[in-house]
Amino acid sequence: MNSHAIAELSSIVGKEIPAEYVRLLTNYPPSLQHQTRSQDDPDLQATVSDVELLNNQEMLVAINLEVRREALVDPAGQELEWPNQFLVIGETGTGDYFCIDVEGDVTGVIQFNHQAVEFEVIAESLTEFIEILEETFDENSSLTDDDLDDDEDDLF
């Protein structure tokens, strides 16, 4: 991750990108870099670094601009804006996003459920999130929302 990309992400969220996340991108886990999402499903040829934990600076910038482009509509029909302090770090491949709170009000990794339009903590830290991804994809299974469900209370 170069300094230009970090500055661009900081500009998008209006805050400094947490050092822990910058270190993660700089020292991306080799176990996930080339790990395929599924050996059995030809539609899932992407790697974990292409989807769940993005390791491409252009994709990170693009996805963070995308989520802020349009209002979110909850099941009750109310429009909500993407919380500016939530930096998208990956996605499920089914419309949900993984993010971190750059302000630190919410610790860990947060999953945005696009159908329920709610945010939920799914890992207490980036380290735990990496462990979840390693366990999930080491078994060569595709990641589902249930794999990361943590019975935590919804944030929004």
PDB file of C-alpha atoms in Angstrom:
ATOM      1  CA  MET A   1       0.000   0.000   0.000  1.00  0.00           C
ATOM      2  CA  ASN A   2       1.577   3.248  -1.057  1.00  0.00           C
ATOM      3  CA  SER A   3       1.254   6.577   0.721  1.00  0.00           C
ATOM      4  CA  HIS A   4      -0.908   8.039  -2.067  1.00  0.00           C
ATOM      5  CA  ALA A   5      -3.533   5.302  -1.612  1.00  0.00           C
ATOM      6  CA  ILE A   6      -3.480   5.735   2.170  1.00  0.00           C
ATOM      7  CA  ALA A   7      -3.958   9.486   1.746  1.00  0.00           C
ATOM      8  CA  GLU A   8      -6.835   8.878  -0.670  1.00  0.00           C
ATOM      9  CA  LEU A   9      -8.569   6.504   1.759  1.00  0.00           C
ATOM     10  CA  SER A  10      -8.014   9.021   4.581  1.00  0.00           C
ATOM     11  CA  SER A  11      -9.620  11.699   2.450  1.00  0.00           C
ATOM     12  CA  ILE A  12     -12.650   9.485   1.786  1.00  0.00           C
ATOM     13  CA  VAL A  13     -13.286   8.728   5.478  1.00  0.00           C
ATOM     14  CA  GLY A  14     -12.117  12.100   6.766  1.00  0.00           C
ATOM     15  CA  LYS A  15      -9.753  10.516   9.294  1.00  0.00           C
ATOM     16  CA  GLU A  16      -6.332   8.917   9.462  1.00  0.00           C
ATOM     17  CA  ILE A  17      -6.296   5.237   8.534  1.00  0.00           C
ATOM     18  CA  PRO A  18      -5.471   3.131  11.627  1.00  0.00           C
ATOM     19  CA  ALA A  19      -1.820   2.073  11.757  1.00  0.00           C
ATOM     20  CA  GLU A  20      -2.813  -1.536  12.493  1.00  0.00           C
ATOM     21  CA  TYR A  21      -4.702  -1.733   9.198  1.00  0.00           C
ATOM     22  CA  VAL A  22      -1.873  -0.081   7.238  1.00  0.00           C
ATOM     23  CA  ARG A  23       0.539  -2.645   8.748  1.00  0.00           C
ATOM     24  CA  LEU A  24      -1.814  -5.442   7.729  1.00  0.00           C
ATOM     25  CA  LEU A  25      -1.842  -4.248   4.128  1.00  0.00           C
ATOM     26  CA  THR A  26       1.905  -3.736   4.118  1.00  0.00           C
ATOM     27  CA  ASN A  27       2.452  -7.233   5.547  1.00  0.00           C
ATOM     28  CA  TYR A  28      -0.523  -9.017   3.991  1.00  0.00           C
ATOM     29  CA  PRO A  29      -0.883 -12.564   5.363  1.00  0.00           C
ATOM     30  CA  PRO A  30       0.755 -14.967   2.885  1.00  0.00           C
ATOM     31  CA  SER A  31      -1.818 -17.598   3.864  1.00  0.00           C
ATOM     32  CA  LEU A  32      -4.577 -15.443   2.331  1.00  0.00           C
ATOM     33  CA  GLN A  33      -2.735 -13.765  -0.549  1.00  0.00           C
ATOM     34  CA  HIS A  34      -3.273 -16.595  -3.029  1.00  0.00           C
ATOM     35  CA  GLN A  35      -5.899 -18.627  -1.162  1.00  0.00           C
ATOM     36  CA  THR A  36      -8.764 -19.413  -3.512  1.00  0.00           C
ATOM     37  CA  ARG A  37     -12.257 -18.907  -2.231  1.00  0.00           C
ATOM     38  CA  SER A  38     -13.409 -22.391  -3.297  1.00  0.00           C
ATOM     39  CA  GLN A  39     -11.787 -25.385  -4.943  1.00  0.00           C
ATOM     40  CA  ASP A  40     -15.180 -26.845  -5.864  1.00  0.00           C
ATOM     41  CA  ASP A  41     -17.049 -23.880  -7.337  1.00  0.00           C
ATOM     42  CA  PRO A  42     -15.698 -22.545 -10.656  1.00  0.00           C
ATOM     43  CA  ASP A  43     -17.644 -19.314 -10.108  1.00  0.00           C
ATOM     44  CA  LEU A  44     -15.485 -18.544  -7.070  1.00  0.00           C
ATOM     45  CA  GLN A  45     -12.067 -18.419  -8.747  1.00  0.00           C
ATOM     46  CA  ALA A  46     -11.138 -15.188  -6.992  1.00  0.00           C
ATOM     47  CA  THR A  47      -8.774 -15.190  -4.043  1.00  0.00           C
ATOM     48  CA  VAL A  48      -9.473 -13.987  -0.517  1.00  0.00           C
ATOM     49  CA  SER A  49      -7.287 -10.945  -1.275  1.00  0.00           C
ATOM     50  CA  ASP A  50      -9.645 -10.106  -4.178  1.00  0.00           C
ATOM     51  CA  VAL A  51     -12.822 -10.195  -2.096  1.00  0.00           C
ATOM     52  CA  GLU A  52     -12.999 -10.706   1.689  1.00  0.00           C
ATOM     53  CA  LEU A  53      -9.840  -8.836   2.672  1.00  0.00           C
ATOM     54  CA  LEU A  54      -8.928  -6.582  -0.221  1.00  0.00           C
ATOM     55  CA  ASN A  55      -5.254  -6.165  -0.957  1.00  0.00           C
ATOM     56  CA  ASN A  56      -5.572  -3.974  -4.039  1.00  0.00           C
ATOM     57  CA  GLN A  57      -5.382  -0.250  -3.383  1.00  0.00           C
ATOM     58  CA  GLU A  58      -7.442   0.719  -6.444  1.00  0.00           C
ATOM     59  CA  MET A  59     -10.207  -1.689  -5.407  1.00  0.00           C
ATOM     60  CA  LEU A  60     -10.141  -0.361  -1.833  1.00  0.00           C
ATOM     61  CA  VAL A  61     -10.549   3.214  -3.027  1.00  0.00           C
ATOM     62  CA  ALA A  62     -13.267   2.271  -5.536  1.00  0.00           C
ATOM     63  CA  ILE A  63     -15.353   0.245  -3.074  1.00  0.00           C
ATOM     64  CA  ASN A  64     -15.166   2.981  -0.427  1.00  0.00           C
ATOM     65  CA  LEU A  65     -16.329   5.580  -2.942  1.00  0.00           C
ATOM     66  CA  GLU A  66     -19.089   3.239  -4.134  1.00  0.00           C
ATOM     67  CA  VAL A  67     -20.693   2.690  -0.708  1.00  0.00           C
ATOM     68  CA  ARG A  68     -20.844   6.444  -0.141  1.00  0.00           C
ATOM     69  CA  ARG A  69     -22.331   7.242  -3.549  1.00  0.00           C
ATOM     70  CA  GLU A  70     -25.970   6.372  -2.825  1.00  0.00           C
ATOM     71  CA  ALA A  71     -28.144   6.301   0.266  1.00  0.00           C
ATOM     72  CA  LEU A  72     -28.932   2.960   1.887  1.00  0.00           C
ATOM     73  CA  VAL A  73     -32.614   2.115   2.207  1.00  0.00           C
ATOM     74  CA  ASP A  74     -33.571   0.055   5.240  1.00  0.00           C
ATOM     75  CA  PRO A  75     -36.483  -2.428   5.297  1.00  0.00           C
ATOM     76  CA  ALA A  76     -38.768   0.301   6.674  1.00  0.00           C
ATOM     77  CA  GLY A  77     -37.976   2.498   3.652  1.00  0.00           C
ATOM     78  CA  GLN A  78     -35.829   5.040   5.490  1.00  0.00           C
ATOM     79  CA  GLU A  79     -32.749   6.334   3.723  1.00  0.00           C
ATOM     80  CA  LEU A  80     -29.445   6.185   5.574  1.00  0.00           C
ATOM     81  CA  GLU A  81     -25.998   7.397   4.604  1.00  0.00           C
ATOM     82  CA  TRP A  82     -22.984   5.112   4.892  1.00  0.00           C
ATOM     83  CA  PRO A  83     -21.239   6.017   8.180  1.00  0.00           C
ATOM     84  CA  ASN A  84     -18.249   8.060   7.066  1.00  0.00           C
ATOM     85  CA  GLN A  85     -15.953   6.559   9.717  1.00  0.00           C
ATOM     86  CA  PHE A  86     -16.539   2.990   8.437  1.00  0.00           C
ATOM     87  CA  LEU A  87     -13.761   2.019   6.032  1.00  0.00           C
ATOM     88  CA  VAL A  88     -14.650  -0.938   3.821  1.00  0.00           C
ATOM     89  CA  ILE A  89     -11.849  -3.531   3.889  1.00  0.00           C
ATOM     90  CA  GLY A  90     -13.578  -6.322   1.950  1.00  0.00           C
ATOM     91  CA  GLU A  91     -16.870  -7.904   1.022  1.00  0.00           C
ATOM     92  CA  THR A  92     -18.626 -11.243   1.160  1.00  0.00           C
ATOM     93  CA  GLY A  93     -19.206 -11.529  -2.558  1.00  0.00           C
ATOM     94  CA  THR A  94     -22.955 -11.546  -1.881  1.00  0.00           C
ATOM     95  CA  GLY A  95     -23.527  -7.833  -1.299  1.00  0.00           C
ATOM     96  CA  ASP A  96     -22.340  -7.459   2.291  1.00  0.00           C
ATOM     97  CA  TYR A  97     -19.245  -5.499   3.314  1.00  0.00           C
ATOM     98  CA  PHE A  98     -16.556  -5.894   5.957  1.00  0.00           C
ATOM     99  CA  CYS A  99     -15.332  -2.649   7.483  1.00  0.00           C
ATOM    100  CA  ILE A 100     -13.459  -1.065  10.357  1.00  0.00           C
ATOM    101  CA  ASP A 101     -14.276   2.072  12.333  1.00  0.00           C
ATOM    102  CA  VAL A 102     -11.422   4.524  11.754  1.00  0.00           C
ATOM    103  CA  GLU A 103     -12.576   6.602  14.744  1.00  0.00           C
ATOM    104  CA  GLY A 104     -12.231   3.600  17.046  1.00  0.00           C
ATOM    105  CA  ASP A 105     -15.711   3.933  18.557  1.00  0.00           C
ATOM    106  CA  VAL A 106     -16.426   0.363  17.456  1.00  0.00           C
ATOM    107  CA  THR A 107     -13.523  -2.054  17.763  1.00  0.00           C
ATOM    108  CA  GLY A 108     -12.919  -5.043  15.561  1.00  0.00           C
ATOM    109  CA  VAL A 109     -14.294  -5.883  12.149  1.00  0.00           C
ATOM    110  CA  ILE A 110     -17.863  -4.961  11.325  1.00  0.00           C
ATOM    111  CA  GLN A 111     -20.069  -6.652   8.749  1.00  0.00           C
ATOM    112  CA  PHE A 112     -22.700  -4.650   6.905  1.00  0.00           C
ATOM    113  CA  ASN A 113     -25.712  -6.814   6.036  1.00  0.00           C
ATOM    114  CA  HIS A 114     -27.214  -5.264   2.905  1.00  0.00           C
ATOM    115  CA  GLN A 115     -30.593  -7.002   3.220  1.00  0.00           C
ATOM    116  CA  ALA A 116     -31.291  -6.014   6.816  1.00  0.00           C
ATOM    117  CA  VAL A 117     -29.316  -2.756   6.403  1.00  0.00           C
ATOM    118  CA  GLU A 118     -27.522  -3.241   9.696  1.00  0.00           C
ATOM    119  CA  PHE A 119     -23.981  -3.371  10.998  1.00  0.00           C
ATOM    120  CA  GLU A 120     -22.682  -6.084  13.320  1.00  0.00           C
ATOM    121  CA  VAL A 121     -19.296  -6.757  14.917  1.00  0.00           C
ATOM    122  CA  ILE A 122     -18.120 -10.140  13.621  1.00  0.00           C
ATOM    123  CA  ALA A 123     -14.532 -10.174  14.920  1.00  0.00           C
ATOM    124  CA  GLU A 124     -13.038  -8.432  17.942  1.00  0.00           C
ATOM    125  CA  SER A 125      -9.885  -7.473  16.014  1.00  0.00           C
ATOM    126  CA  LEU A 126      -8.249  -7.594  12.601  1.00  0.00           C
ATOM    127  CA  THR A 127      -6.157 -10.500  13.900  1.00  0.00           C
ATOM    128  CA  GLU A 128      -9.287 -12.468  14.791  1.00  0.00           C
ATOM    129  CA  PHE A 129     -10.793 -11.643  11.386  1.00  0.00           C
ATOM    130  CA  ILE A 130      -7.686 -13.018   9.659  1.00  0.00           C
ATOM    131  CA  GLU A 131      -7.915 -16.173  11.777  1.00  0.00           C
ATOM    132  CA  ILE A 132     -11.573 -16.605  10.779  1.00  0.00           C
ATOM    133  CA  LEU A 133     -10.690 -16.200   7.103  1.00  0.00           C
ATOM    134  CA  GLU A 134      -7.768 -18.625   7.391  1.00  0.00           C
ATOM    135  CA  GLU A 135      -9.948 -21.252   9.082  1.00  0.00           C
ATOM    136  CA  THR A 136     -12.811 -20.778   6.645  1.00  0.00           C
ATOM    137  CA  PHE A 137     -10.773 -20.909   3.474  1.00  0.00           C
ATOM    138  CA  ASP A 138      -8.296 -23.501   4.664  1.00  0.00           C
ATOM    139  CA  GLU A 139     -11.213 -25.906   4.470  1.00  0.00           C
ATOM    140  CA  ASN A 140     -11.713 -24.763   0.834  1.00  0.00           C
ATOM    141  CA  SER A 141     -15.280 -23.734   1.494  1.00  0.00           C
ATOM    142  CA  SER A 142     -16.919 -20.562   0.338  1.00  0.00           C
ATOM    143  CA  LEU A 143     -17.506 -17.865   2.919  1.00  0.00           C
ATOM    144  CA  THR A 144     -21.120 -17.301   3.860  1.00  0.00           C
ATOM    145  CA  ASP A 145     -22.728 -14.824   6.183  1.00  0.00           C
ATOM    146  CA  ASP A 146     -23.306 -17.691   8.652  1.00  0.00           C
ATOM    147  CA  ASP A 147     -19.562 -18.413   8.793  1.00  0.00           C
ATOM    148  CA  LEU A 148     -18.979 -14.982  10.274  1.00  0.00           C
ATOM    149  CA  ASP A 149     -22.142 -14.596  12.341  1.00  0.00           C
ATOM    150  CA  ASP A 150     -21.175 -13.847  15.928  1.00  0.00           C
ATOM    151  CA  ASP A 151     -24.427 -13.291  17.820  1.00  0.00           C
ATOM    152  CA  GLU A 152     -23.271  -9.750  18.595  1.00  0.00           C
ATOM    153  CA  ASP A 153     -25.854  -7.011  18.826  1.00  0.00           C
ATOM    154  CA  ASP A 154     -26.421  -4.962  15.722  1.00  0.00           C
ATOM    155  CA  LEU A 155     -24.726  -1.577  15.764  1.00  0.00           C
ATOM    156  CA  PHE A 156     -27.330   0.241  13.675  1.00  0.00           C
TER     157      PHE A 156
END
